[in-house]
Amino acid sequence: MVHLGVLWQDVSLIDEAETLAADIPSVIETDRMLDVVGGSAGCIAALAALNAVSPNDRLLNTAVLCGERLLRQQEPQHIGIAWKTEVGSSQPLTGFSHGCAGIAWALFKLAAWSKDPRFGNAAESAIAYERSIFVVEEENWPDFRNCLGPQENQSKPRFSTSWCHGAPGIALARIDSLPYMNDAETREEIRIALRKTAGSRFGIDHCLCHGQLGNLDILQYAAQQLDAPYWNEIGNRLAAETLAEIAEGGCSCGAGSSLETPGLMVGLAGIGYGLLRLAFPERVPSVLVLAPPVLARHTLEAL
């Protein structure tokens, strides 16, 4: 609603977004997902996007309620804190979509927005947990999801390399959190995670969630935010390979079958959006960090 309201200069869509946001406080206490994909963490980022277009104290108050929910649901770990979400796992998840990287990313945003240090402290503690289980040999963080099937050797964890789970999404979360946590250890994590992203089997399909266009978005975002042309050069090479693959064999969605699906994160809409990002990175914001619309002053005044 926020993005379309800005793109189409239609204030009624912003009004509708505000109406939807007004309903959120009544359901926060029922949130068991907690994460970026389906819970309070993602809600904080969406509310922040709306606030960027139409600032309102009610939006902040609702975001704080989401943050309070996350604080109440945190669970102490051997180092730091984490959350058990509705995604089945052998222990609290790492990563952007359902894990600590994404939840910490949202809490950092909320800490800056609300000026309440409790949220920033929780974010730092969540990152401490994630760092404590980093596997140096893999240059990656374990993927503890049960849905990956039975694991014969429990002492050897699985690893993913996508936005949703693994190094690419963790790199993205850390890059977007640099305004709040910018130290040598964080910068080194970003470097390692981007190197893993660029050097891995580059996505199992073309979707945003766990495919090539999602990983390309992350390399592109790194080049923009870090002012690092190196990642843009690598991204351009991998983008050319991806485009050639699509031209030859068509788009491969991420729904677990050969069927095309219209969805955003695993379907054709997201593949199209990812291609627009490659073509116009300064005009098309990253949906993987729920970035607000690219706003010009006249756009705000028009709304």
PDB file of C-alpha atoms in Angstrom:
ATOM      1  CA  MET A   1       0.000   0.000   0.000  1.00  0.00           C
ATOM      2  CA  VAL A   2       2.785   2.431   0.911  1.00  0.00           C
ATOM      3  CA  HIS A   3       4.769   1.773  -2.251  1.00  0.00           C
ATOM      4  CA  LEU A   4       1.767   1.925  -4.555  1.00  0.00           C
ATOM      5  CA  GLY A   5       0.493   5.068  -2.864  1.00  0.00           C
ATOM      6  CA  VAL A   6       3.774   6.793  -3.653  1.00  0.00           C
ATOM      7  CA  LEU A   7       4.192   5.356  -7.152  1.00  0.00           C
ATOM      8  CA  TRP A   8       0.638   6.215  -8.183  1.00  0.00           C
ATOM      9  CA  GLN A   9       0.371   9.452  -6.192  1.00  0.00           C
ATOM     10  CA  ASP A  10      -2.765   8.001  -4.578  1.00  0.00           C
ATOM     11  CA  VAL A  11      -3.214   9.149  -0.998  1.00  0.00           C
ATOM     12  CA  SER A  12      -6.184   6.802  -0.525  1.00  0.00           C
ATOM     13  CA  LEU A  13      -3.743   3.884  -0.491  1.00  0.00           C
ATOM     14  CA  ILE A  14      -1.723   5.526   2.273  1.00  0.00           C
ATOM     15  CA  ASP A  15      -4.966   6.031   4.189  1.00  0.00           C
ATOM     16  CA  GLU A  16      -5.787   2.356   3.758  1.00  0.00           C
ATOM     17  CA  ALA A  17      -2.332   1.376   4.987  1.00  0.00           C
ATOM     18  CA  GLU A  18      -2.902   3.481   8.097  1.00  0.00           C
ATOM     19  CA  THR A  19      -6.265   1.761   8.649  1.00  0.00           C
ATOM     20  CA  LEU A  20      -4.569  -1.630   8.448  1.00  0.00           C
ATOM     21  CA  ALA A  21      -1.857  -0.487  10.853  1.00  0.00           C
ATOM     22  CA  ALA A  22      -4.514   0.604  13.362  1.00  0.00           C
ATOM     23  CA  ASP A  23      -5.700  -3.016  13.613  1.00  0.00           C
ATOM     24  CA  ILE A  24      -2.285  -4.413  14.509  1.00  0.00           C
ATOM     25  CA  PRO A  25      -2.184  -3.717  18.294  1.00  0.00           C
ATOM     26  CA  SER A  26      -5.165  -5.993  18.902  1.00  0.00           C
ATOM     27  CA  VAL A  27      -3.331  -9.059  17.520  1.00  0.00           C
ATOM     28  CA  ILE A  28       0.261  -8.578  18.665  1.00  0.00           C
ATOM     29  CA  GLU A  29      -0.201 -10.751  21.760  1.00  0.00           C
ATOM     30  CA  THR A  30      -1.237 -13.661  19.531  1.00  0.00           C
ATOM     31  CA  ASP A  31       1.972 -13.501  17.501  1.00  0.00           C
ATOM     32  CA  ARG A  32       3.887 -16.775  17.692  1.00  0.00           C
ATOM     33  CA  MET A  33       5.911 -16.329  14.503  1.00  0.00           C
ATOM     34  CA  LEU A  34       7.882 -13.350  15.879  1.00  0.00           C
ATOM     35  CA  ASP A  35      10.198 -13.250  12.856  1.00  0.00           C
ATOM     36  CA  VAL A  36      10.604 -11.038   9.778  1.00  0.00           C
ATOM     37  CA  VAL A  37       8.467 -13.191   7.483  1.00  0.00           C
ATOM     38  CA  GLY A  38       5.342 -13.495   9.624  1.00  0.00           C
ATOM     39  CA  GLY A  39       5.775 -11.835  12.986  1.00  0.00           C
ATOM     40  CA  SER A  40       6.501  -8.770  15.052  1.00  0.00           C
ATOM     41  CA  ALA A  41       9.982  -8.197  13.595  1.00  0.00           C
ATOM     42  CA  GLY A  42       8.665  -7.821  10.060  1.00  0.00           C
ATOM     43  CA  CYS A  43       5.803  -5.711  11.317  1.00  0.00           C
ATOM     44  CA  ILE A  44       8.251  -3.205  12.819  1.00  0.00           C
ATOM     45  CA  ALA A  45       9.934  -2.762   9.421  1.00  0.00           C
ATOM     46  CA  ALA A  46       6.609  -2.376   7.596  1.00  0.00           C
ATOM     47  CA  LEU A  47       5.429   0.230  10.093  1.00  0.00           C
ATOM     48  CA  ALA A  48       8.713   2.101   9.633  1.00  0.00           C
ATOM     49  CA  ALA A  49       8.153   2.167   5.856  1.00  0.00           C
ATOM     50  CA  LEU A  50       4.704   3.683   6.369  1.00  0.00           C
ATOM     51  CA  ASN A  51       6.113   6.171   8.858  1.00  0.00           C
ATOM     52  CA  ALA A  52       8.678   7.301   6.280  1.00  0.00           C
ATOM     53  CA  VAL A  53       5.810   8.432   4.062  1.00  0.00           C
ATOM     54  CA  SER A  54       3.218   9.455   6.643  1.00  0.00           C
ATOM     55  CA  PRO A  55       4.785  10.037  10.089  1.00  0.00           C
ATOM     56  CA  ASN A  56       2.469   9.325  12.986  1.00  0.00           C
ATOM     57  CA  ASP A  57       3.118   8.667  16.678  1.00  0.00           C
ATOM     58  CA  ARG A  58       0.566   5.845  16.592  1.00  0.00           C
ATOM     59  CA  LEU A  59       2.821   3.923  14.234  1.00  0.00           C
ATOM     60  CA  LEU A  60       5.719   4.200  16.658  1.00  0.00           C
ATOM     61  CA  ASN A  61       3.512   3.129  19.551  1.00  0.00           C
ATOM     62  CA  THR A  62       2.455   0.037  17.616  1.00  0.00           C
ATOM     63  CA  ALA A  63       6.059  -0.749  16.686  1.00  0.00           C
ATOM     64  CA  VAL A  64       7.021  -0.502  20.363  1.00  0.00           C
ATOM     65  CA  LEU A  65       4.295  -3.011  21.222  1.00  0.00           C
ATOM     66  CA  CYS A  66       5.847  -5.365  18.658  1.00  0.00           C
ATOM     67  CA  GLY A  67       9.251  -4.812  20.236  1.00  0.00           C
ATOM     68  CA  GLU A  68       7.870  -5.491  23.691  1.00  0.00           C
ATOM     69  CA  ARG A  69       6.439  -8.758  22.395  1.00  0.00           C
ATOM     70  CA  LEU A  70       9.880  -9.762  21.141  1.00  0.00           C
ATOM     71  CA  LEU A  71      11.504  -8.850  24.462  1.00  0.00           C
ATOM     72  CA  ARG A  72       9.015 -10.996  26.364  1.00  0.00           C
ATOM     73  CA  GLN A  73       9.529 -13.962  24.072  1.00  0.00           C
ATOM     74  CA  GLN A  74      13.331 -13.948  24.077  1.00  0.00           C
ATOM     75  CA  GLU A  75      15.074 -17.012  25.512  1.00  0.00           C
ATOM     76  CA  PRO A  76      18.554 -16.968  27.114  1.00  0.00           C
ATOM     77  CA  GLN A  77      21.184 -19.084  25.334  1.00  0.00           C
ATOM     78  CA  HIS A  78      24.668 -20.211  26.309  1.00  0.00           C
ATOM     79  CA  ILE A  79      25.739 -16.861  24.855  1.00  0.00           C
ATOM     80  CA  GLY A  80      23.215 -14.122  24.209  1.00  0.00           C
ATOM     81  CA  ILE A  81      19.516 -14.542  23.488  1.00  0.00           C
ATOM     82  CA  ALA A  82      17.367 -15.995  20.708  1.00  0.00           C
ATOM     83  CA  TRP A  83      13.782 -16.827  19.810  1.00  0.00           C
ATOM     84  CA  LYS A  84      11.992 -20.088  19.095  1.00  0.00           C
ATOM     85  CA  THR A  85       9.641 -19.249  16.249  1.00  0.00           C
ATOM     86  CA  GLU A  86       6.890 -21.313  14.670  1.00  0.00           C
ATOM     87  CA  VAL A  87       9.401 -22.732  12.186  1.00  0.00           C
ATOM     88  CA  GLY A  88      10.421 -26.094  13.641  1.00  0.00           C
ATOM     89  CA  SER A  89      14.096 -26.313  14.474  1.00  0.00           C
ATOM     90  CA  SER A  90      16.544 -28.196  16.664  1.00  0.00           C
ATOM     91  CA  GLN A  91      17.587 -24.892  18.272  1.00  0.00           C
ATOM     92  CA  PRO A  92      16.918 -21.191  17.686  1.00  0.00           C
ATOM     93  CA  LEU A  93      17.475 -20.218  14.083  1.00  0.00           C
ATOM     94  CA  THR A  94      20.090 -17.967  12.575  1.00  0.00           C
ATOM     95  CA  GLY A  95      19.513 -15.897   9.449  1.00  0.00           C
ATOM     96  CA  PHE A  96      17.272 -13.151   8.131  1.00  0.00           C
ATOM     97  CA  SER A  97      13.837 -14.639   7.468  1.00  0.00           C
ATOM     98  CA  HIS A  98      13.124 -16.578  10.661  1.00  0.00           C
ATOM     99  CA  GLY A  99      16.248 -16.138  12.751  1.00  0.00           C
ATOM    100  CA  CYS A 100      18.280 -13.841  14.933  1.00  0.00           C
ATOM    101  CA  ALA A 101      19.832 -11.738  12.167  1.00  0.00           C
ATOM    102  CA  GLY A 102      16.445 -10.502  10.979  1.00  0.00           C
ATOM    103  CA  ILE A 103      14.964 -10.002  14.422  1.00  0.00           C
ATOM    104  CA  ALA A 104      18.067  -8.095  15.580  1.00  0.00           C
ATOM    105  CA  TRP A 105      17.891  -5.967  12.409  1.00  0.00           C
ATOM    106  CA  ALA A 106      14.296  -4.976  13.254  1.00  0.00           C
ATOM    107  CA  LEU A 107      15.122  -4.282  16.899  1.00  0.00           C
ATOM    108  CA  PHE A 108      18.004  -2.008  15.905  1.00  0.00           C
ATOM    109  CA  LYS A 109      15.603  -0.005  13.746  1.00  0.00           C
ATOM    110  CA  LEU A 110      13.132   0.214  16.599  1.00  0.00           C
ATOM    111  CA  ALA A 111      15.816   1.293  19.084  1.00  0.00           C
ATOM    112  CA  ALA A 112      16.778   4.211  16.841  1.00  0.00           C
ATOM    113  CA  TRP A 113      13.160   5.123  16.133  1.00  0.00           C
ATOM    114  CA  SER A 114      11.968   4.917  19.748  1.00  0.00           C
ATOM    115  CA  LYS A 115      15.242   5.977  21.393  1.00  0.00           C
ATOM    116  CA  ASP A 116      14.741   3.063  23.812  1.00  0.00           C
ATOM    117  CA  PRO A 117      18.086   1.292  24.439  1.00  0.00           C
ATOM    118  CA  ARG A 118      16.397  -1.955  25.540  1.00  0.00           C
ATOM    119  CA  PHE A 119      15.725  -2.872  21.939  1.00  0.00           C
ATOM    120  CA  GLY A 120      19.288  -2.181  20.831  1.00  0.00           C
ATOM    121  CA  ASN A 121      20.663  -4.192  23.753  1.00  0.00           C
ATOM    122  CA  ALA A 122      18.459  -7.146  22.790  1.00  0.00           C
ATOM    123  CA  ALA A 123      19.644  -6.879  19.176  1.00  0.00           C
ATOM    124  CA  GLU A 124      23.287  -6.978  20.250  1.00  0.00           C
ATOM    125  CA  SER A 125      22.613  -9.979  22.463  1.00  0.00           C
ATOM    126  CA  ALA A 126      20.898 -11.813  19.598  1.00  0.00           C
ATOM    127  CA  ILE A 127      23.899 -11.172  17.359  1.00  0.00           C
ATOM    128  CA  ALA A 128      26.168 -12.497  20.115  1.00  0.00           C
ATOM    129  CA  TYR A 129      24.237 -15.789  20.012  1.00  0.00           C
ATOM    130  CA  GLU A 130      24.487 -15.945  16.232  1.00  0.00           C
ATOM    131  CA  ARG A 131      28.205 -15.242  16.305  1.00  0.00           C
ATOM    132  CA  SER A 132      28.783 -17.941  18.904  1.00  0.00           C
ATOM    133  CA  ILE A 133      27.661 -20.675  16.485  1.00  0.00           C
ATOM    134  CA  PHE A 134      29.427 -19.428  13.356  1.00  0.00           C
ATOM    135  CA  VAL A 135      31.379 -22.252  11.688  1.00  0.00           C
ATOM    136  CA  VAL A 136      34.735 -20.950  10.510  1.00  0.00           C
ATOM    137  CA  GLU A 137      35.435 -23.826   8.117  1.00  0.00           C
ATOM    138  CA  GLU A 138      32.158 -23.206   6.276  1.00  0.00           C
ATOM    139  CA  GLU A 139      32.312 -19.407   6.468  1.00  0.00           C
ATOM    140  CA  ASN A 140      28.627 -19.677   7.340  1.00  0.00           C
ATOM    141  CA  TRP A 141      26.034 -20.042  10.064  1.00  0.00           C
ATOM    142  CA  PRO A 142      24.161 -23.349  10.634  1.00  0.00           C
ATOM    143  CA  ASP A 143      20.635 -23.913   9.353  1.00  0.00           C
ATOM    144  CA  PHE A 144      18.778 -25.734  12.130  1.00  0.00           C
ATOM    145  CA  ARG A 145      15.416 -26.194  10.393  1.00  0.00           C
ATOM    146  CA  ASN A 146      13.755 -29.564  10.913  1.00  0.00           C
ATOM    147  CA  CYS A 147      11.957 -29.311   7.567  1.00  0.00           C
ATOM    148  CA  LEU A 148      15.188 -30.150   5.776  1.00  0.00           C
ATOM    149  CA  GLY A 149      14.596 -33.789   6.702  1.00  0.00           C
ATOM    150  CA  PRO A 150      16.375 -36.252   8.995  1.00  0.00           C
ATOM    151  CA  GLN A 151      20.021 -35.612   9.567  1.00  0.00           C
ATOM    152  CA  GLU A 152      22.205 -38.688   9.999  1.00  0.00           C
ATOM    153  CA  ASN A 153      25.143 -36.897  11.547  1.00  0.00           C
ATOM    154  CA  GLN A 154      23.844 -34.453  14.145  1.00  0.00           C
ATOM    155  CA  SER A 155      27.375 -33.230  14.831  1.00  0.00           C
ATOM    156  CA  LYS A 156      27.633 -31.877  11.274  1.00  0.00           C
ATOM    157  CA  PRO A 157      25.049 -29.121  10.767  1.00  0.00           C
ATOM    158  CA  ARG A 158      23.555 -28.095   7.438  1.00  0.00           C
ATOM    159  CA  PHE A 159      24.197 -24.756   5.782  1.00  0.00           C
ATOM    160  CA  SER A 160      22.253 -22.579   3.350  1.00  0.00           C
ATOM    161  CA  THR A 161      23.327 -19.665   1.163  1.00  0.00           C
ATOM    162  CA  SER A 162      20.302 -17.481   0.506  1.00  0.00           C
ATOM    163  CA  TRP A 163      18.427 -14.455   1.754  1.00  0.00           C
ATOM    164  CA  CYS A 164      16.199 -16.542   4.005  1.00  0.00           C
ATOM    165  CA  HIS A 165      18.886 -18.690   5.631  1.00  0.00           C
ATOM    166  CA  GLY A 166      22.642 -18.456   5.706  1.00  0.00           C
ATOM    167  CA  ALA A 167      25.410 -16.028   4.855  1.00  0.00           C
ATOM    168  CA  PRO A 168      23.685 -13.856   2.193  1.00  0.00           C
ATOM    169  CA  GLY A 169      20.802 -12.771   4.426  1.00  0.00           C
ATOM    170  CA  ILE A 170      23.080 -12.331   7.416  1.00  0.00           C
ATOM    171  CA  ALA A 171      25.344 -10.092   5.319  1.00  0.00           C
ATOM    172  CA  LEU A 172      22.308  -8.038   4.341  1.00  0.00           C
ATOM    173  CA  ALA A 173      21.106  -7.707   7.935  1.00  0.00           C
ATOM    174  CA  ARG A 174      24.538  -6.605   9.139  1.00  0.00           C
ATOM    175  CA  ILE A 175      24.974  -4.101   6.284  1.00  0.00           C
ATOM    176  CA  ASP A 176      21.589  -2.512   6.946  1.00  0.00           C
ATOM    177  CA  SER A 177      22.420  -2.398  10.672  1.00  0.00           C
ATOM    178  CA  LEU A 178      25.739  -0.573  10.267  1.00  0.00           C
ATOM    179  CA  PRO A 179      24.185   2.755  11.366  1.00  0.00           C
ATOM    180  CA  TYR A 180      23.605   1.108  14.756  1.00  0.00           C
ATOM    181  CA  MET A 181      26.463  -1.396  15.061  1.00  0.00           C
ATOM    182  CA  ASN A 182      29.588  -0.531  13.116  1.00  0.00           C
ATOM    183  CA  ASP A 183      32.698  -2.174  14.524  1.00  0.00           C
ATOM    184  CA  ALA A 184      35.576  -4.252  13.184  1.00  0.00           C
ATOM    185  CA  GLU A 185      33.887  -7.564  14.014  1.00  0.00           C
ATOM    186  CA  THR A 186      30.711  -6.616  12.179  1.00  0.00           C
ATOM    187  CA  ARG A 187      32.667  -5.426   9.143  1.00  0.00           C
ATOM    188  CA  GLU A 188      34.596  -8.703   9.071  1.00  0.00           C
ATOM    189  CA  GLU A 189      31.352 -10.694   9.296  1.00  0.00           C
ATOM    190  CA  ILE A 190      30.020  -8.768   6.327  1.00  0.00           C
ATOM    191  CA  ARG A 191      33.170  -9.417   4.300  1.00  0.00           C
ATOM    192  CA  ILE A 192      33.120 -13.152   5.039  1.00  0.00           C
ATOM    193  CA  ALA A 193      29.383 -13.471   4.376  1.00  0.00           C
ATOM    194  CA  LEU A 194      29.575 -11.599   1.049  1.00  0.00           C
ATOM    195  CA  ARG A 195      32.521 -13.726  -0.054  1.00  0.00           C
ATOM    196  CA  LYS A 196      30.509 -16.841   0.776  1.00  0.00           C
ATOM    197  CA  THR A 197      27.539 -15.449  -1.144  1.00  0.00           C
ATOM    198  CA  ALA A 198      29.574 -14.726  -4.265  1.00  0.00           C
ATOM    199  CA  GLY A 199      31.465 -18.017  -4.149  1.00  0.00           C
ATOM    200  CA  SER A 200      28.587 -20.366  -3.386  1.00  0.00           C
ATOM    201  CA  ARG A 201      26.362 -22.322  -5.736  1.00  0.00           C
ATOM    202  CA  PHE A 202      24.515 -19.169  -6.635  1.00  0.00           C
ATOM    203  CA  GLY A 203      20.941 -19.948  -5.672  1.00  0.00           C
ATOM    204  CA  ILE A 204      18.927 -23.047  -6.496  1.00  0.00           C
ATOM    205  CA  ASP A 205      16.460 -21.151  -8.729  1.00  0.00           C
ATOM    206  CA  HIS A 206      15.744 -17.537  -9.698  1.00  0.00           C
ATOM    207  CA  CYS A 207      13.488 -16.378  -6.849  1.00  0.00           C
ATOM    208  CA  LEU A 208      14.148 -13.651  -4.280  1.00  0.00           C
ATOM    209  CA  CYS A 209      13.818 -15.816  -1.185  1.00  0.00           C
ATOM    210  CA  HIS A 210      16.412 -18.496  -1.866  1.00  0.00           C
ATOM    211  CA  GLY A 211      17.415 -17.953  -5.473  1.00  0.00           C
ATOM    212  CA  GLN A 212      19.800 -16.124  -7.715  1.00  0.00           C
ATOM    213  CA  LEU A 213      17.945 -12.808  -7.892  1.00  0.00           C
ATOM    214  CA  GLY A 214      17.794 -12.616  -4.108  1.00  0.00           C
ATOM    215  CA  ASN A 215      21.552 -13.113  -3.836  1.00  0.00           C
ATOM    216  CA  LEU A 216      22.153 -10.636  -6.656  1.00  0.00           C
ATOM    217  CA  ASP A 217      20.048  -8.070  -4.782  1.00  0.00           C
ATOM    218  CA  ILE A 218      22.251  -8.559  -1.725  1.00  0.00           C
ATOM    219  CA  LEU A 219      25.503  -8.062  -3.664  1.00  0.00           C
ATOM    220  CA  GLN A 220      24.000  -4.985  -5.308  1.00  0.00           C
ATOM    221  CA  TYR A 221      22.878  -3.625  -1.941  1.00  0.00           C
ATOM    222  CA  ALA A 222      26.376  -4.202  -0.555  1.00  0.00           C
ATOM    223  CA  ALA A 223      27.939  -2.271  -3.435  1.00  0.00           C
ATOM    224  CA  GLN A 224      25.522   0.630  -2.838  1.00  0.00           C
ATOM    225  CA  GLN A 225      25.724   0.833   0.932  1.00  0.00           C
ATOM    226  CA  LEU A 226      29.425   0.047   1.375  1.00  0.00           C
ATOM    227  CA  ASP A 227      30.550   2.114  -1.625  1.00  0.00           C
ATOM    228  CA  ALA A 228      32.406  -0.994  -2.749  1.00  0.00           C
ATOM    229  CA  PRO A 229      32.557  -1.362  -6.561  1.00  0.00           C
ATOM    230  CA  TYR A 230      34.184  -4.782  -6.105  1.00  0.00           C
ATOM    231  CA  TRP A 231      30.876  -6.350  -5.116  1.00  0.00           C
ATOM    232  CA  ASN A 232      29.161  -4.610  -8.006  1.00  0.00           C
ATOM    233  CA  GLU A 233      31.683  -6.099 -10.435  1.00  0.00           C
ATOM    234  CA  ILE A 234      31.072  -9.587  -9.080  1.00  0.00           C
ATOM    235  CA  GLY A 235      27.326  -8.962  -9.086  1.00  0.00           C
ATOM    236  CA  ASN A 236      27.395  -7.800 -12.699  1.00  0.00           C
ATOM    237  CA  ARG A 237      29.203 -10.957 -13.787  1.00  0.00           C
ATOM    238  CA  LEU A 238      26.779 -13.209 -11.919  1.00  0.00           C
ATOM    239  CA  ALA A 239      23.832 -11.163 -13.191  1.00  0.00           C
ATOM    240  CA  ALA A 240      24.962 -11.712 -16.786  1.00  0.00           C
ATOM    241  CA  GLU A 241      25.113 -15.449 -16.134  1.00  0.00           C
ATOM    242  CA  THR A 242      21.648 -15.409 -14.555  1.00  0.00           C
ATOM    243  CA  LEU A 243      20.130 -13.412 -17.431  1.00  0.00           C
ATOM    244  CA  ALA A 244      21.637 -15.787 -19.978  1.00  0.00           C
ATOM    245  CA  GLU A 245      20.187 -18.730 -18.036  1.00  0.00           C
ATOM    246  CA  ILE A 246      16.712 -17.139 -17.963  1.00  0.00           C
ATOM    247  CA  ALA A 247      16.907 -16.277 -21.662  1.00  0.00           C
ATOM    248  CA  GLU A 248      17.776 -19.862 -22.516  1.00  0.00           C
ATOM    249  CA  GLY A 249      15.487 -21.799 -20.210  1.00  0.00           C
ATOM    250  CA  GLY A 250      12.962 -19.362 -18.753  1.00  0.00           C
ATOM    251  CA  CYS A 251      12.336 -18.433 -15.135  1.00  0.00           C
ATOM    252  CA  SER A 252      12.616 -21.014 -12.378  1.00  0.00           C
ATOM    253  CA  CYS A 253      10.372 -20.224  -9.410  1.00  0.00           C
ATOM    254  CA  GLY A 254      11.089 -21.321  -5.869  1.00  0.00           C
ATOM    255  CA  ALA A 255       7.908 -23.164  -4.962  1.00  0.00           C
ATOM    256  CA  GLY A 256       9.507 -26.599  -4.979  1.00  0.00           C
ATOM    257  CA  SER A 257       8.143 -27.716  -8.347  1.00  0.00           C
ATOM    258  CA  SER A 258       8.453 -26.964 -12.055  1.00  0.00           C
ATOM    259  CA  LEU A 259       5.241 -24.911 -11.956  1.00  0.00           C
ATOM    260  CA  GLU A 260       5.327 -21.145 -12.281  1.00  0.00           C
ATOM    261  CA  THR A 261       3.850 -19.252  -9.332  1.00  0.00           C
ATOM    262  CA  PRO A 262       2.840 -15.561  -9.232  1.00  0.00           C
ATOM    263  CA  GLY A 263       4.169 -14.790  -5.752  1.00  0.00           C
ATOM    264  CA  LEU A 264       6.673 -12.177  -4.631  1.00  0.00           C
ATOM    265  CA  MET A 265       9.259 -14.039  -2.590  1.00  0.00           C
ATOM    266  CA  VAL A 266       9.244 -17.348  -4.487  1.00  0.00           C
ATOM    267  CA  GLY A 267       7.440 -16.472  -7.728  1.00  0.00           C
ATOM    268  CA  LEU A 268       7.365 -14.524 -10.946  1.00  0.00           C
ATOM    269  CA  ALA A 269       6.462 -11.193  -9.321  1.00  0.00           C
ATOM    270  CA  GLY A 270       9.667 -11.301  -7.299  1.00  0.00           C
ATOM    271  CA  ILE A 271      11.739 -12.401 -10.283  1.00  0.00           C
ATOM    272  CA  GLY A 272      10.353  -9.441 -12.226  1.00  0.00           C
ATOM    273  CA  TYR A 273      11.045  -7.141  -9.301  1.00  0.00           C
ATOM    274  CA  GLY A 274      14.590  -8.475  -9.019  1.00  0.00           C
ATOM    275  CA  LEU A 275      15.185  -7.770 -12.704  1.00  0.00           C
ATOM    276  CA  LEU A 276      13.886  -4.207 -12.209  1.00  0.00           C
ATOM    277  CA  ARG A 277      16.349  -3.825  -9.334  1.00  0.00           C
ATOM    278  CA  LEU A 278      19.189  -4.866 -11.625  1.00  0.00           C
ATOM    279  CA  ALA A 279      18.065  -2.389 -14.285  1.00  0.00           C
ATOM    280  CA  PHE A 280      17.279   0.606 -12.032  1.00  0.00           C
ATOM    281  CA  PRO A 281      18.956   0.130  -8.599  1.00  0.00           C
ATOM    282  CA  GLU A 282      18.632   3.810  -7.688  1.00  0.00           C
ATOM    283  CA  ARG A 283      14.896   3.885  -8.412  1.00  0.00           C
ATOM    284  CA  VAL A 284      13.739   0.467  -7.218  1.00  0.00           C
ATOM    285  CA  PRO A 285      14.287  -0.126  -3.464  1.00  0.00           C
ATOM    286  CA  SER A 286      15.246  -3.494  -2.027  1.00  0.00           C
ATOM    287  CA  VAL A 287      12.207  -5.457  -0.922  1.00  0.00           C
ATOM    288  CA  LEU A 288      14.546  -7.815   0.975  1.00  0.00           C
ATOM    289  CA  VAL A 289      15.023  -5.147   3.658  1.00  0.00           C
ATOM    290  CA  LEU A 290      11.463  -3.812   3.258  1.00  0.00           C
ATOM    291  CA  ALA A 291      12.991  -0.504   2.215  1.00  0.00           C
ATOM    292  CA  PRO A 292      10.573   2.438   2.050  1.00  0.00           C
ATOM    293  CA  PRO A 293       9.798   4.032  -1.314  1.00  0.00           C
ATOM    294  CA  VAL A 294      12.431   6.210  -2.911  1.00  0.00           C
ATOM    295  CA  LEU A 295      10.907   9.567  -2.084  1.00  0.00           C
ATOM    296  CA  ALA A 296      11.431  12.932  -3.713  1.00  0.00           C
ATOM    297  CA  ARG A 297      10.345  16.093  -1.923  1.00  0.00           C
ATOM    298  CA  HIS A 298       7.625  16.803  -4.486  1.00  0.00           C
ATOM    299  CA  THR A 299       6.286  13.274  -3.966  1.00  0.00           C
ATOM    300  CA  LEU A 300       5.889  13.835  -0.227  1.00  0.00           C
ATOM    301  CA  GLU A 301       4.259  17.197  -0.787  1.00  0.00           C
ATOM    302  CA  ALA A 302       1.868  15.698  -3.310  1.00  0.00           C
ATOM    303  CA  LEU A 303       0.795  13.053  -0.820  1.00  0.00           C
TER     304      LEU A 303
END
